[in-house]
Amino acid sequence: MALRCALLMHKHDAEGKEFIERIVKRLHALSYHMRSYFWLDFQQLNDIYRYKTEEYSHTAVNKFNVIPDSIPDWVFDFMPIRGGYFIGNVSPARMDFRWFALGNCVAILSSVATREQSVAIMDLIEARWEELVGEMPLKIAYPALESHEWRIITGCDPKNTRWSYHNGGSWPVLLWLLTAACIKTGRPQIARRAIELAENRLLKDCWPEYYDGKLGRYIGKQARKFQTWSIAGYLVAKMMLEDPSHLGMISLEEDKAMKPLIKRSVSWTS
């Protein structure tokens, strides 16, 4: 998103040309890397499940030497036939298969996600509504880290016990990002459904910072109330639904130059 914005802000003069060329080059590399290696759907999950390990050379399919046995059990049941998402991280021999709401919404708004991937993310949210939305939009990450793992990965913050705070908590502020992504993908009905859920509780609960539990049923154990961003997230979501043209302020259309080239055979006729 930062690179795309920088590209729009630079002047096309002698000084700006060098920066524009650098940005375009990096955007190409970043877009390819994200769309190829961070994307997960049913087919890709099945491919990873069948990976061979310790492959070498540029022809290797399993480029990060991911061990198929490291795939967590939950992801097999979580992944619908239709749908997909960008996973949390990819590193040598390890993939973080968790869903992160903020990253996937921004991927849609920045057009890091292709049109097909954006639609698939929306399909996933609909298919896994109870897990990702539940009773209060929106689950910041899924699933929660259990036992002692959260202490190691989240820095031992006592708020990050399972299904709380940044470890699977539900954050009303994310409602506006979900709404923006829904509008961009032509799925405003998803946003309306989420906003209706939030309206039933936010005012009554005094606009808390976050909610706890698998379904987001409980006000967070250390959640502050009357949070400006919880109120603003709701208001922005409502305003965007009422006037979708506001989306243009925070969404970037896909750059055709970022699309992979498609070679077509050409037939010549006399």
Short mmCIF file of N, CA, C and O in Angstrom, two decimals, residues 202-249:
data_model
loop_
_atom_site.label_atom_id
_atom_site.label_comp_id
_atom_site.label_asym_id
_atom_site.label_seq_id
_atom_site.Cartn_x
_atom_site.Cartn_y
_atom_site.Cartn_z
N LEU A 202 -22.66 -2.88 20.65
CA LEU A 202 -21.62 -1.89 20.92
C LEU A 202 -22.09 -0.77 21.85
O LEU A 202 -21.41 -0.42 22.82
N LEU A 203 -23.23 -0.17 21.56
CA LEU A 203 -23.73 0.92 22.39
C LEU A 203 -24.06 0.41 23.79
O LEU A 203 -23.69 1.03 24.79
N LYS A 204 -24.75 -0.73 23.86
CA LYS A 204 -25.12 -1.30 25.15
C LYS A 204 -23.90 -1.64 25.99
O LYS A 204 -23.90 -1.47 27.21
N ASP A 205 -22.81 -2.08 25.34
CA ASP A 205 -21.58 -2.46 26.05
C ASP A 205 -20.63 -1.30 26.25
O ASP A 205 -19.49 -1.49 26.71
N CYS A 206 -21.05 -0.08 25.88
CA CYS A 206 -20.25 1.15 26.07
C CYS A 206 -18.98 1.16 25.20
O CYS A 206 -17.91 1.57 25.63
N TRP A 207 -19.10 0.69 23.96
CA TRP A 207 -18.04 0.80 22.97
C TRP A 207 -16.69 0.28 23.46
O TRP A 207 -15.71 1.01 23.51
N PRO A 208 -16.61 -1.00 23.82
CA PRO A 208 -15.34 -1.53 24.32
C PRO A 208 -14.29 -1.67 23.22
O PRO A 208 -14.59 -1.70 22.03
N GLU A 209 -13.05 -1.80 23.67
CA GLU A 209 -11.89 -1.89 22.77
C GLU A 209 -11.88 -3.22 22.02
O GLU A 209 -11.62 -3.26 20.82
N TYR A 210 -12.13 -4.30 22.72
CA TYR A 210 -12.12 -5.63 22.09
C TYR A 210 -13.00 -6.59 22.88
O TYR A 210 -13.39 -6.31 24.01
N TYR A 211 -13.30 -7.73 22.25
CA TYR A 211 -14.12 -8.77 22.86
C TYR A 211 -13.32 -10.07 22.93
O TYR A 211 -12.40 -10.29 22.12
N ASP A 212 -13.69 -10.94 23.87
CA ASP A 212 -13.00 -12.21 24.08
C ASP A 212 -13.91 -13.40 23.74
O ASP A 212 -15.13 -13.27 23.65
N GLY A 213 -13.28 -14.55 23.62
CA GLY A 213 -14.01 -15.79 23.39
C GLY A 213 -14.01 -16.20 21.93
O GLY A 213 -13.79 -15.39 21.04
N LYS A 214 -14.27 -17.50 21.70
CA LYS A 214 -14.28 -18.01 20.33
C LYS A 214 -15.27 -17.28 19.44
O LYS A 214 -15.04 -17.12 18.24
N LEU A 215 -16.38 -16.85 20.00
CA LEU A 215 -17.40 -16.17 19.21
C LEU A 215 -17.40 -14.65 19.44
O LEU A 215 -18.25 -13.95 18.89
N GLY A 216 -16.47 -14.15 20.25
CA GLY A 216 -16.49 -12.73 20.56
C GLY A 216 -17.67 -12.34 21.43
O GLY A 216 -18.21 -11.25 21.32
N ARG A 217 -18.06 -13.24 22.32
CA ARG A 217 -19.28 -13.05 23.11
C ARG A 217 -19.06 -12.16 24.34
O ARG A 217 -19.99 -11.49 24.79
N TYR A 218 -17.83 -12.13 24.86
CA TYR A 218 -17.58 -11.44 26.13
C TYR A 218 -16.74 -10.18 25.93
O TYR A 218 -15.80 -10.17 25.13
N ILE A 219 -17.06 -9.14 26.67
CA ILE A 219 -16.23 -7.93 26.65
C ILE A 219 -14.84 -8.31 27.15
O ILE A 219 -14.70 -9.03 28.13
N GLY A 220 -13.81 -7.85 26.46
CA GLY A 220 -12.44 -8.21 26.79
C GLY A 220 -12.10 -7.98 28.25
O GLY A 220 -12.52 -6.99 28.86
N LYS A 221 -11.31 -8.90 28.81
CA LYS A 221 -11.04 -8.84 30.25
C LYS A 221 -10.32 -7.56 30.66
O LYS A 221 -10.45 -7.12 31.80
N GLN A 222 -9.53 -6.97 29.75
CA GLN A 222 -8.89 -5.68 30.07
C GLN A 222 -9.28 -4.61 29.05
O GLN A 222 -8.58 -3.62 28.88
N ALA A 223 -10.40 -4.81 28.37
CA ALA A 223 -10.83 -3.86 27.34
C ALA A 223 -11.28 -2.54 27.97
O ALA A 223 -12.09 -2.53 28.89
N ARG A 224 -10.73 -1.45 27.46
CA ARG A 224 -11.19 -0.12 27.89
C ARG A 224 -12.50 0.18 27.17
O ARG A 224 -12.70 -0.25 26.03
N LYS A 225 -13.37 0.94 27.82
CA LYS A 225 -14.65 1.30 27.21
C LYS A 225 -14.61 2.71 26.64
O LYS A 225 -13.68 3.47 26.87
N PHE A 226 -15.65 3.05 25.89
CA PHE A 226 -15.77 4.34 25.21
C PHE A 226 -14.52 4.64 24.37
O PHE A 226 -13.94 5.72 24.45
N GLN A 227 -14.12 3.64 23.58
CA GLN A 227 -12.93 3.77 22.74
C GLN A 227 -13.27 4.49 21.43
O GLN A 227 -14.16 4.07 20.69
N THR A 228 -12.53 5.55 21.15
CA THR A 228 -12.79 6.35 19.95
C THR A 228 -12.70 5.50 18.70
O THR A 228 -13.52 5.66 17.78
N TRP A 229 -11.73 4.61 18.61
CA TRP A 229 -11.58 3.85 17.37
C TRP A 229 -12.69 2.82 17.19
O TRP A 229 -13.03 2.48 16.06
N SER A 230 -13.25 2.33 18.28
CA SER A 230 -14.40 1.43 18.14
C SER A 230 -15.60 2.19 17.58
O SER A 230 -16.34 1.67 16.74
N ILE A 231 -15.80 3.41 18.08
CA ILE A 231 -16.90 4.24 17.58
C ILE A 231 -16.63 4.65 16.13
O ILE A 231 -17.52 4.55 15.27
N ALA A 232 -15.40 5.09 15.85
CA ALA A 232 -15.06 5.55 14.50
C ALA A 232 -15.16 4.42 13.48
O ALA A 232 -15.63 4.63 12.35
N GLY A 233 -14.73 3.21 13.86
CA GLY A 233 -14.80 2.08 12.95
C GLY A 233 -16.23 1.81 12.51
O GLY A 233 -16.50 1.55 11.33
N TYR A 234 -17.16 1.90 13.47
CA TYR A 234 -18.58 1.70 13.17
C TYR A 234 -19.11 2.82 12.27
O TYR A 234 -19.81 2.56 11.28
N LEU A 235 -18.79 4.07 12.61
CA LEU A 235 -19.30 5.21 11.84
C LEU A 235 -18.78 5.20 10.41
O LEU A 235 -19.53 5.45 9.46
N VAL A 236 -17.49 4.91 10.24
CA VAL A 236 -16.91 4.87 8.89
C VAL A 236 -17.56 3.75 8.07
O VAL A 236 -17.86 3.93 6.89
N ALA A 237 -17.78 2.60 8.71
CA ALA A 237 -18.44 1.49 8.01
C ALA A 237 -19.83 1.89 7.53
O ALA A 237 -20.21 1.62 6.38
N LYS A 238 -20.59 2.55 8.40
CA LYS A 238 -21.94 2.99 8.02
C LYS A 238 -21.90 4.02 6.88
O LYS A 238 -22.69 3.96 5.94
N MET A 239 -20.97 4.96 6.97
CA MET A 239 -20.87 6.01 5.96
C MET A 239 -20.48 5.43 4.60
O MET A 239 -20.98 5.87 3.56
N MET A 240 -19.58 4.44 4.60
CA MET A 240 -19.17 3.85 3.33
C MET A 240 -20.30 3.06 2.69
O MET A 240 -20.45 3.05 1.46
N LEU A 241 -21.10 2.39 3.52
CA LEU A 241 -22.24 1.66 2.95
C LEU A 241 -23.28 2.63 2.37
O LEU A 241 -23.88 2.35 1.33
N GLU A 242 -23.47 3.76 3.05
CA GLU A 242 -24.45 4.74 2.58
C GLU A 242 -23.97 5.43 1.31
O GLU A 242 -24.78 5.77 0.44
N ASP A 243 -22.66 5.65 1.19
CA ASP A 243 -22.10 6.28 0.00
C ASP A 243 -20.81 5.56 -0.37
O ASP A 243 -19.72 5.93 0.07
N PRO A 244 -20.89 4.50 -1.20
CA PRO A 244 -19.71 3.70 -1.54
C PRO A 244 -18.61 4.47 -2.25
O PRO A 244 -17.48 3.99 -2.33
N SER A 245 -18.91 5.68 -2.75
CA SER A 245 -17.86 6.46 -3.43
C SER A 245 -16.74 6.86 -2.47
O SER A 245 -15.62 7.16 -2.89
N HIS A 246 -17.04 6.83 -1.14
CA HIS A 246 -15.99 7.14 -0.16
C HIS A 246 -14.86 6.12 -0.22
O HIS A 246 -13.74 6.40 0.25
N LEU A 247 -15.12 4.95 -0.79
CA LEU A 247 -14.09 3.91 -0.87
C LEU A 247 -12.85 4.40 -1.60
O LEU A 247 -11.73 3.97 -1.30
N GLY A 248 -13.05 5.31 -2.55
CA GLY A 248 -11.93 5.82 -3.33
C GLY A 248 -10.84 6.48 -2.51
O GLY A 248 -9.69 6.59 -2.96
N MET A 249 -11.17 6.91 -1.29
CA MET A 249 -10.17 7.57 -0.44
C MET A 249 -9.14 6.60 0.13
O MET A 249 -8.04 7.00 0.48
#
